[in-house]
Coordinates of C-alpha atoms in Angstrom, one line a residue:
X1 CA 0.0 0.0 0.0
X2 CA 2.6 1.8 1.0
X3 CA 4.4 1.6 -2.6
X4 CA 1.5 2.4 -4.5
X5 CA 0.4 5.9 -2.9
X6 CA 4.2 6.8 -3.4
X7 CA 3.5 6.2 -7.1
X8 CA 0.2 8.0 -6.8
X9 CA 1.9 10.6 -4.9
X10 CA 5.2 11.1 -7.7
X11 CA 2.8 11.0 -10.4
X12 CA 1.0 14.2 -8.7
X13 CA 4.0 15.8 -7.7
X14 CA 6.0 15.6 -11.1
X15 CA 7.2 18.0 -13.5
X16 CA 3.7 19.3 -14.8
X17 CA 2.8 20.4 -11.4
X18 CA 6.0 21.8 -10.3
X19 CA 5.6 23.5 -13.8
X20 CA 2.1 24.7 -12.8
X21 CA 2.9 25.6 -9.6
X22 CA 5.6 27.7 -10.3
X23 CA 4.4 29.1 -13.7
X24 CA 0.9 30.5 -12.5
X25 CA 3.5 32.1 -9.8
X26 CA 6.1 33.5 -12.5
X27 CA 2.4 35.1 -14.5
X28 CA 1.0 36.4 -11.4
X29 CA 4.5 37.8 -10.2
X30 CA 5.1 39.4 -14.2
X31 CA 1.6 41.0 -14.4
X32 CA 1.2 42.3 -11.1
X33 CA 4.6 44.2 -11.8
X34 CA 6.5 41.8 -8.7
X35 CA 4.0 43.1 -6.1
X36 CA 5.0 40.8 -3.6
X37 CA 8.5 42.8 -3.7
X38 CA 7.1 46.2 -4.4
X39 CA 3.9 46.3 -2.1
X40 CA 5.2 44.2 0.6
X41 CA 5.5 47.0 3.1
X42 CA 2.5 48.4 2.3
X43 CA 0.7 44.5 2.6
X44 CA 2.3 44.3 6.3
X45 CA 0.8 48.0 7.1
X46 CA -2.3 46.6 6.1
X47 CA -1.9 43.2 8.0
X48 CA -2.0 45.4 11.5
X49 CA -4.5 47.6 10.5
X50 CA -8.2 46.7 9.9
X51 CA -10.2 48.1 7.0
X52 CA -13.1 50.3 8.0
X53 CA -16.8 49.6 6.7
X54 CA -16.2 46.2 5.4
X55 CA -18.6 43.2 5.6
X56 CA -17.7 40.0 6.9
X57 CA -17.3 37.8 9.6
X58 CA -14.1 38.5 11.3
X59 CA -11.2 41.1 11.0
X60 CA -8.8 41.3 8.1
X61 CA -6.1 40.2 10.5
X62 CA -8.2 37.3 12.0
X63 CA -8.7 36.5 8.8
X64 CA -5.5 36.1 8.2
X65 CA -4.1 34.6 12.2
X66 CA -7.2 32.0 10.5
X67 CA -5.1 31.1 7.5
X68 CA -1.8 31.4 9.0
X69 CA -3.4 29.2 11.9
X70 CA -3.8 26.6 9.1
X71 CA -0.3 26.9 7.4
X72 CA 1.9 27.1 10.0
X73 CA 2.0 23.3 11.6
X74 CA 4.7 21.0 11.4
X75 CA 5.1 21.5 7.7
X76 CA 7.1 24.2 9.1
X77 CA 9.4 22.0 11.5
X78 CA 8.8 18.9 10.2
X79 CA 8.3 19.3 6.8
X80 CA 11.5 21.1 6.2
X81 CA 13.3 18.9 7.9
X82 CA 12.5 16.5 5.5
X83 CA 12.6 18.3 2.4
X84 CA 16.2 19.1 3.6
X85 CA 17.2 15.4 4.4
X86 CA 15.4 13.9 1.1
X87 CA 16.8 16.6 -1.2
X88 CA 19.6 18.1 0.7
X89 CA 20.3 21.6 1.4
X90 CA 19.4 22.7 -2.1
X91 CA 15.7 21.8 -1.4
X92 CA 15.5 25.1 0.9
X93 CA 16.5 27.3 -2.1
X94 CA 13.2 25.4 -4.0
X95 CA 11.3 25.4 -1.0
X96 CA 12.0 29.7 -0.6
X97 CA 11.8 30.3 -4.7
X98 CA 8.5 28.8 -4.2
X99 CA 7.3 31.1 -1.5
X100 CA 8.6 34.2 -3.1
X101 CA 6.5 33.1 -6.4
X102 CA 3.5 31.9 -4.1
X103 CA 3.3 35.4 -2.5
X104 CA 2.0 37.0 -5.6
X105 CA -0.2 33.3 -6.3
X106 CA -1.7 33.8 -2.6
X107 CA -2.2 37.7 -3.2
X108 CA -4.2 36.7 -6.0
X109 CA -6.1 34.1 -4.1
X110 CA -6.8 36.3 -1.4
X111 CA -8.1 38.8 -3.7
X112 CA -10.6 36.6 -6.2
X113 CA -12.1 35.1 -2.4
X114 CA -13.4 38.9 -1.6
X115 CA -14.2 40.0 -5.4
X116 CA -16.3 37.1 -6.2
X117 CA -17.9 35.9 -2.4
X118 CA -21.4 35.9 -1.7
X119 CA -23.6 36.1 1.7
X120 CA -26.1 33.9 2.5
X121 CA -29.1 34.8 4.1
X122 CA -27.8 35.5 7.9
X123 CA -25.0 37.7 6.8
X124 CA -22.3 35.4 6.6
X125 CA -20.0 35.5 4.2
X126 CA -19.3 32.6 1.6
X127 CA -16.0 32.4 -0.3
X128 CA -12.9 30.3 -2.2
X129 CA -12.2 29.0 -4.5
X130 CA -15.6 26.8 -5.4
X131 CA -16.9 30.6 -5.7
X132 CA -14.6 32.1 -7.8
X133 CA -14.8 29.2 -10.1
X134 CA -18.6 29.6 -10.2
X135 CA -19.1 33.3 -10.1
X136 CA -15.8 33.9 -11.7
X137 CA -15.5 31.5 -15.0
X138 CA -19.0 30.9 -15.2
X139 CA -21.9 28.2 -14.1
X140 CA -20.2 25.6 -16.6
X141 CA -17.5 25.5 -14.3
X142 CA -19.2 24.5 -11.4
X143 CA -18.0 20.8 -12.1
X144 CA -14.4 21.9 -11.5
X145 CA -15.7 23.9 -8.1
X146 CA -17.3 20.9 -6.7
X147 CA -13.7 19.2 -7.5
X148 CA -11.9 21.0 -5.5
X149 CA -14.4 21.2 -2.7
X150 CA -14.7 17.3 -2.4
X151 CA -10.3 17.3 -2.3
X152 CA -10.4 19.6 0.2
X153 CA -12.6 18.0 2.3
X154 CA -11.0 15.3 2.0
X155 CA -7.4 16.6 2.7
X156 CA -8.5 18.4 6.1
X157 CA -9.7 15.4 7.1
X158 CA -7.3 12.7 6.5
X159 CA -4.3 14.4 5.6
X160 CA -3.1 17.8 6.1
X161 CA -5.4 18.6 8.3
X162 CA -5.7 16.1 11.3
X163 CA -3.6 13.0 11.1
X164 CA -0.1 14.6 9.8
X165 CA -1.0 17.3 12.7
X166 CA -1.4 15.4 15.3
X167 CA 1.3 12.6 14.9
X168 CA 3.9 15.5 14.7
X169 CA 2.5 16.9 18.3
X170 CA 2.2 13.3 19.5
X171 CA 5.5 12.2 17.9
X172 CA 6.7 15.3 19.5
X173 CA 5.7 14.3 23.1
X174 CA 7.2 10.8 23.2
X175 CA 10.7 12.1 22.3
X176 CA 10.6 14.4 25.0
X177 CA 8.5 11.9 27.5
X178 CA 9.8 8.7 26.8
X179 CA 12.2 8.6 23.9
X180 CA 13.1 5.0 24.9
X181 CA 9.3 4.0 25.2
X182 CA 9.6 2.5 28.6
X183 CA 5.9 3.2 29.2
X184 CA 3.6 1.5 27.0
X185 CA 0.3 0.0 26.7
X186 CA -0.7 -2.2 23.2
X187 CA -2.9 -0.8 21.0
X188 CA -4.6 -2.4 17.5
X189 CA -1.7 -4.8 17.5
X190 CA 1.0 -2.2 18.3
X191 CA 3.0 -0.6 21.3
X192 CA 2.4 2.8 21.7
X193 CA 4.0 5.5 24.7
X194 CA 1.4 6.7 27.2
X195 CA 2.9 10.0 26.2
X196 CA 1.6 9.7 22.9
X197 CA -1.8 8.6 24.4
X198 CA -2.5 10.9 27.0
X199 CA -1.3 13.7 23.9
X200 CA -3.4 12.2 22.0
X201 CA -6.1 12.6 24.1
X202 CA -5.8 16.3 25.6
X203 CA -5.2 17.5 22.0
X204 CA -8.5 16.2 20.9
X205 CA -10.4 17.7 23.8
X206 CA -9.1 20.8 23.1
X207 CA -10.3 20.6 19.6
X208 CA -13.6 20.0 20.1
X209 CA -13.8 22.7 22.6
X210 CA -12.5 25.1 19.7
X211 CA -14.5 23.9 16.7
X212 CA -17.7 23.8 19.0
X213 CA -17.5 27.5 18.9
X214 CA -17.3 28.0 15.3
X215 CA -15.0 30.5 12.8
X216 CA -15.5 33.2 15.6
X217 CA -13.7 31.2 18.1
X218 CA -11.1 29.7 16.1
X219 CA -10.4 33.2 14.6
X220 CA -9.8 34.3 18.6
X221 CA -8.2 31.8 19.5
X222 CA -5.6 31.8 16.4
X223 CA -5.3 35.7 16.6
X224 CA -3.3 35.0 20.3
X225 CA -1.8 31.9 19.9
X226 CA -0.2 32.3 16.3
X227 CA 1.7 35.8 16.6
X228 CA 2.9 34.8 19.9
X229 CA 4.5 31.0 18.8
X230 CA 5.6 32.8 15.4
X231 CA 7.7 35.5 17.5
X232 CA 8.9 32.6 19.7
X233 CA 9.7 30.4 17.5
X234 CA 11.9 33.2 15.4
X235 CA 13.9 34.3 18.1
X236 CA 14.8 31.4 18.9
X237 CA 16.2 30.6 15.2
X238 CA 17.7 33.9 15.3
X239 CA 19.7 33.8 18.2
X240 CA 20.7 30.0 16.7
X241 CA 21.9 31.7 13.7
X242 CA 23.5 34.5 15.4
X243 CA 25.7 32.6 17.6
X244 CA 27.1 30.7 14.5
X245 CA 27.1 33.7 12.3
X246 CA 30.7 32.3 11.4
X247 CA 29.4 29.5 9.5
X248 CA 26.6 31.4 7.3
X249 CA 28.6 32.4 4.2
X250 CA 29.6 28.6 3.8
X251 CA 26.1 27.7 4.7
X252 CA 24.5 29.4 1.9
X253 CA 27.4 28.3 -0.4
X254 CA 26.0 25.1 0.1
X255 CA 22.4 25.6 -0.2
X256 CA 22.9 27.2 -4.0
X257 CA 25.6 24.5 -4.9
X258 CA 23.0 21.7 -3.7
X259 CA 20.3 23.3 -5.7
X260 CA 21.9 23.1 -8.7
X261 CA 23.0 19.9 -8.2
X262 CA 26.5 21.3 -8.7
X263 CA 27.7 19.1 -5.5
X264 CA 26.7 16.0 -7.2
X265 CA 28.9 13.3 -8.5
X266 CA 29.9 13.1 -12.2
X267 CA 26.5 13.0 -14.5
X268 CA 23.9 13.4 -11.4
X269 CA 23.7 16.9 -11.1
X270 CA 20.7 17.2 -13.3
X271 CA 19.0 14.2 -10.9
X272 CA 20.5 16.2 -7.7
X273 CA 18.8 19.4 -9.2
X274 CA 15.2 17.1 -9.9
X275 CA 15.2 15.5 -6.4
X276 CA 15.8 18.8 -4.7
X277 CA 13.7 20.6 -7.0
X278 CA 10.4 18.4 -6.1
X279 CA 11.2 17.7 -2.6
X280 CA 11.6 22.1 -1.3
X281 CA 8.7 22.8 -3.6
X282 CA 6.4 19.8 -2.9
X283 CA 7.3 20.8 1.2
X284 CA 7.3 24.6 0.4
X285 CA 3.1 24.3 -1.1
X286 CA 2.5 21.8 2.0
X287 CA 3.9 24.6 3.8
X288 CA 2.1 27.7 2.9
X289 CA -0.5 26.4 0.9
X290 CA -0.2 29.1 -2.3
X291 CA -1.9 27.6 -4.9
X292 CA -4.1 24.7 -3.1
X293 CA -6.7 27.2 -2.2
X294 CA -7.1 26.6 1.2
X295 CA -6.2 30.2 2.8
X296 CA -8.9 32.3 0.3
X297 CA -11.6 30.2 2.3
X298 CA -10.2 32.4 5.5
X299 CA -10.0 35.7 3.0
X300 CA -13.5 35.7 1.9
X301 CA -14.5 35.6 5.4
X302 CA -12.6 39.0 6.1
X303 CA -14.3 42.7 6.8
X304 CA -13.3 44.0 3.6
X305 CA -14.5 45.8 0.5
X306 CA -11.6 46.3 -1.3
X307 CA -10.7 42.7 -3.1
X308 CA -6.8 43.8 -3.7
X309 CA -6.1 45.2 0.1
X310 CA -7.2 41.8 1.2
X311 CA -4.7 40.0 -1.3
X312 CA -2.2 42.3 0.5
X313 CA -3.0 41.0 4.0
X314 CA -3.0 37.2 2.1
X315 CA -0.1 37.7 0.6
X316 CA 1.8 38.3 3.9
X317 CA 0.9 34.7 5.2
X318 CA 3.1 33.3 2.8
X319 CA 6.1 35.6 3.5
X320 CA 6.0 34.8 7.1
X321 CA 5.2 31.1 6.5
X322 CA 7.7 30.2 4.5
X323 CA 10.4 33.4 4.0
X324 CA 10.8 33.8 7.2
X325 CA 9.6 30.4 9.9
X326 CA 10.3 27.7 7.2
X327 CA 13.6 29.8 6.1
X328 CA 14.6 30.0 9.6
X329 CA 14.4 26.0 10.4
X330 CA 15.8 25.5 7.4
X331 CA 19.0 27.3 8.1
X332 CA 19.1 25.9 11.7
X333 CA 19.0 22.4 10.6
X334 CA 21.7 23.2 7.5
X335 CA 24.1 25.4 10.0
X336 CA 24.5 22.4 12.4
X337 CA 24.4 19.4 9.3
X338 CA 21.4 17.7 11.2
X339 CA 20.3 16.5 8.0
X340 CA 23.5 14.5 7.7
X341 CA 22.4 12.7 11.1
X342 CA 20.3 9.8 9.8
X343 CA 17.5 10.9 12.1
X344 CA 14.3 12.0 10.8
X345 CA 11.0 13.9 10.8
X346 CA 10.9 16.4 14.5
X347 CA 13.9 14.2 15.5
X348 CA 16.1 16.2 12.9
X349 CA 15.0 19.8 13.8
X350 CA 15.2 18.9 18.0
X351 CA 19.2 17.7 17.1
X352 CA 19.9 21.2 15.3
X353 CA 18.2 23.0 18.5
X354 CA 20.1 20.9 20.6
X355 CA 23.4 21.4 18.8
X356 CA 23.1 25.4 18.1
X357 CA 21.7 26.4 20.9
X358 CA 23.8 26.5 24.6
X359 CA 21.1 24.4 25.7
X360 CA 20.8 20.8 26.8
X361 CA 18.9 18.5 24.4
X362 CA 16.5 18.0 27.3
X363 CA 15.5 21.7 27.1
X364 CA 16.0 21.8 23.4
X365 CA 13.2 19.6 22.9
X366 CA 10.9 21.0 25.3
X367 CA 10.9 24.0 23.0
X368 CA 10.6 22.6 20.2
X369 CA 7.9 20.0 21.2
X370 CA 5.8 23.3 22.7
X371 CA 6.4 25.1 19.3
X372 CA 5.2 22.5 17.5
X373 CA 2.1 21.9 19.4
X374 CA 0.9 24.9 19.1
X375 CA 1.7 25.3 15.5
X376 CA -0.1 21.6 14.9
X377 CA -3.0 22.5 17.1
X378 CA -4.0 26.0 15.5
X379 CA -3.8 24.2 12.0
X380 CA -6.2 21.4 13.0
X381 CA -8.3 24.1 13.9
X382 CA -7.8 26.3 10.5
X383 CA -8.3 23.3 8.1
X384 CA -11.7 22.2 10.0
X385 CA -13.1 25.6 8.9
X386 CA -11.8 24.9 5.4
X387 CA -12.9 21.2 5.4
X388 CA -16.5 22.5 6.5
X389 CA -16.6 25.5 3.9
X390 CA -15.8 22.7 1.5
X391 CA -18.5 20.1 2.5
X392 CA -20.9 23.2 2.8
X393 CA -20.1 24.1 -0.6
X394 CA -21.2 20.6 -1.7
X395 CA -23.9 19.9 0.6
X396 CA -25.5 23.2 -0.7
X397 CA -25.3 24.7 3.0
X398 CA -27.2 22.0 4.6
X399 CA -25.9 22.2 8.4
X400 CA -27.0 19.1 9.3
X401 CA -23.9 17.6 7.4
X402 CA -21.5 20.4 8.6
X403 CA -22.1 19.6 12.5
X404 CA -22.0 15.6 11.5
X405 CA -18.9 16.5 9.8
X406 CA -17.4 18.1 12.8
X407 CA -17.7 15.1 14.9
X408 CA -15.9 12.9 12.5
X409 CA -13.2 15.7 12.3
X410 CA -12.2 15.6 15.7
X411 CA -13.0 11.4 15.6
X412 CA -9.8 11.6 12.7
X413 CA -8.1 13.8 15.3
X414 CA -8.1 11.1 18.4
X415 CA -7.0 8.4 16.0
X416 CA -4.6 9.9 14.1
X417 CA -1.6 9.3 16.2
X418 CA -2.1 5.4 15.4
X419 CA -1.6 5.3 12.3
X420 CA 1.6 5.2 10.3
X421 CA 3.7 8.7 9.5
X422 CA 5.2 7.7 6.5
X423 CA 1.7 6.9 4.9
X424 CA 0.2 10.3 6.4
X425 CA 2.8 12.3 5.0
X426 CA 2.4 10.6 1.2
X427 CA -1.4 10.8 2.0
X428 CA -1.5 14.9 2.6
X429 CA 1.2 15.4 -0.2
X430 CA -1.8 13.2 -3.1
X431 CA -4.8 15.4 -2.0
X432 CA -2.5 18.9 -1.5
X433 CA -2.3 18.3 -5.4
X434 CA -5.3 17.0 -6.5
X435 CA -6.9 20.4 -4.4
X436 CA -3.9 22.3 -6.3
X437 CA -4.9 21.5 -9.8
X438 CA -8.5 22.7 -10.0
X439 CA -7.3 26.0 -8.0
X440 CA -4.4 26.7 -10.3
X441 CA -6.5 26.3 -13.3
X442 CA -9.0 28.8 -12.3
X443 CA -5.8 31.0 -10.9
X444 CA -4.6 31.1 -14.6
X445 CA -8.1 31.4 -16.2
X446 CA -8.7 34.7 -13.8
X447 CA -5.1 36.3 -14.0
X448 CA -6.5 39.1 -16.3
X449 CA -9.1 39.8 -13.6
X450 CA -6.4 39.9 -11.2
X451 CA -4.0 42.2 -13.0
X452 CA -7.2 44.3 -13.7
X453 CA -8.0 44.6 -10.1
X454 CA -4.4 45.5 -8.9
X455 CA -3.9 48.4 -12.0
X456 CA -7.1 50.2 -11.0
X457 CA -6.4 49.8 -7.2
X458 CA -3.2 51.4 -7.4
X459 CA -4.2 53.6 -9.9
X460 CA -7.3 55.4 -7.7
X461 CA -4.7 54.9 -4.5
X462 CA -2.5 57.1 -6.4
X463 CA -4.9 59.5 -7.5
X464 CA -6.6 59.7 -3.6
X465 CA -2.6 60.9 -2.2
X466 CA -3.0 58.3 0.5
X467 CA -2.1 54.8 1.3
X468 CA -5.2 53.4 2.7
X469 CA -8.7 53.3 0.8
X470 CA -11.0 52.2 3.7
X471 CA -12.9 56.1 3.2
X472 CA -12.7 56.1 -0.6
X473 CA -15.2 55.3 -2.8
X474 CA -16.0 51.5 -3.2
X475 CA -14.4 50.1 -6.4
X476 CA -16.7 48.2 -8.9
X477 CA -16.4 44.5 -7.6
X478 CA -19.4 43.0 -10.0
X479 CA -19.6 39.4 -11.6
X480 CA -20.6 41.1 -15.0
X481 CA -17.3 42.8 -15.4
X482 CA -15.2 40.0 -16.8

């Protein structure tokens, strides 16, 4: 089984979608005149500071501590360690190429969510990509909506959103708890930590408490908990860096040599190049999501009126996801050659905070297992509300399947930590690109819209001598435009 969703999973993740992936990145990045470059100090002003008069549900910034809530987990610790030990050093130069390019992808996500979301009857806001297929290429495309809504469904529930969560926070506790497994109990065959159980079990309590409360809670809840473990998290790779400043130039020597496979033995440097290639940008999407269409579900949901100065605040998830924590753990684990250690998964990153840091590995770990919890735990909670806007979107709203769905969320969340890692990895990678392909095709389809949009923003904030346009005229956002 295990061989044949590896197949599955390399057919997905070959050269068309790293083609895709990247290319609807270098159109975006070309037509919007590099606006993740240019705007990005504006796009952080805007991430602190609300819009004023805009409908929604939550805040611009819970909006977005919603999405980054979802893509910051243990793609982010664990994921890069394994991009790094797969594809070697060279897979961080993929993994950050691809975030750079996905800024501009998850700007234009962020802004097709706002232009082309609807409200249903109570006032609350309905939005992603399903409806900016629909509303945005046309009924006839509804077919290619409801694809990507039944993918993502599926992908919150069994893969990126529960079970590769919660292993990484259980896997987590038993290094720290009981590396040597001395306390266990058998389970389905199998001898698991009481560390892992009793995680297991706290975590999944805590969820449900959450979810009961809805996108509201979540959005508060993500809104403390996210800016506080990103700022944590940082310093800490920071001062890793810092202390071994020395090393850097050679460090990122490497890195580029590795990417290139320029390091490689006689004749494999284009393979070197391939492997690392697909491993930092298949991690870098799991990551921060550009081009699934998972964090627009969070955008459309956002107090805004103005479609491009909530692609802004999107964009800004990706640059913190991946320029600056995934960047950061990949340079930690590179700096101190953990990759070269044979260890794997949380194991890899815990050994470079163990080795760079004037800490024991005792301490070491306890960081890095409370980072990593709370990273996992805010992104069960983001990709339940993206798993139920999904199923809604199918169901036609019907709420009866939405709170049924929530049960079996948090049932996938209690079991998750007995099932096998390997498999839930390979499992979350097959539906993060079978979600990816009907997004990106609508992202390319609606490109013109997008450049459109972000000419006459900029345009009309030039003309209005300011930088914000919460108290200027409303800009045409019709269906009927395109």
């Amino acid at each position: 089984m295990g061989d044949y969703l590896t197949k599955i999973n390399s057919m997905i993740w070959g050269a068309p979608m790293i083609v895709l992936i990247l290319g609807i990145g270098i159109i975006l990045t070309v037509g919007c005149r590099m606006i993740q470059i240019r705007r990005l100090p504006l796009a952080l002003k805007y991430m602190v500071k609300n819009e004023e008069g805009g409908q929604g549900d939550v805040t611009s910034f819970q909006a977005l501590c919603t999405a980054l809530s979802a893509t910051i987990g243990t793609g982010n610790i664990v994921g890069v360690a394994t991009a790094i030990v797969a594809g070697g050093p060279g897979a961080l130069f993929w993994l950050e190429l691809a975030g750079l390019l996905g800024m501009a992808t998850k700007y234009a996500e962020g802004l097709l969510a706002v232009k082309y979301r609807t409200f249903d009857d109570h006032g609350k806001a309905l939005g992603g990509p399903f409806y900016y297929i629909e509303n945005g290429l046309g009924h006839k495309w509804k077919w290619l909506a409801k694809m990507f809504a039944f993918f993502g469904a599926i992908a919150g529930l069994i893969g990126i959103g529960t079970i590769a969560q919660i292993n990484g926070i259980t896997s987590a506790a038993e290094t720290f708890f009981d590396p040597e497994k001395v306390n266990t109990i058998t389970l389905f065959g199998n001898e698991y930590s009481w560390a892992v159980i009793i995680t297991g079990v706290v975590v999944t309590i805590l969820v449900a408490i959450v979810l009961i409360g809805g996108v509201q809670r979540i959005a508060r809840v993500s809104e403390i908990i996210v800016p506080l473990m990103i700022v944590i998290y940082v310093g800490l790779c920071l001062f890793m860096i810092i202390i071994n400043i020395s090393k850097l130039p050679s460090v990122i020597v490497e890195i580029v040599q590795s990417a290139f496979g320029l390091r490689a033995v006689s004749g494999g440097a284009m393979g070197a190049m391939m492997i690392a290639m697909q491993k930092g940008v298949a991690r870098g999407i799991f990551s921060n999501e550009s081009g699934l269409g998972s964090a627009p579900i969070a955008a459309a949901a956002a107090q805004s009126k103005e479609p491009v100065r909530q692609g802004l605040v999107s964009m800004t998830g990706t640059f913190i996801d991946t320029l600056v924590v995934c960047n950061m753990t990949g340079m930690a684990i590179i700096l101190t050659r953990a990759w070269k250690t044979g260890l794997e998964g949380s194991a890899v990153t815990i050994y470079a905070f163990s080795e760079a840091l004037p800490l024991s590995q005792t301490v070491a770990s306890l960081l890095l297992m409370i980072c990593l919890a709370f990273f996992a735990f805010t992104t069960i909670l983001g990709w339940n509300y993206y798993s139920e806007r999904c199923l809604s979107y199918l169901t036609g709203g019907n709420t009866k399947f939405s709170s049924a769905f929530r049960f079996v969320y948090i049932f996938a969340v209690f079991i998750g930590p007995y099932l096998t890692v390997s498999a839930v990895w390979t499992i979350a990678d097959i539906f993060n690109g079978l979600m990816a392909f009907p997004n990106i095709i609508a992202l390319i389809l609606l490109s013109p819209v997008v450049i459109k949009e972000t000419k006459s923003y900029f345009a009309r904030l030039s003309a209005s001598e300011t930088d914000d346009l919460s108290s200027v005229p409303l800009a045409d956002t019709s269906f009927d435009d395109e």
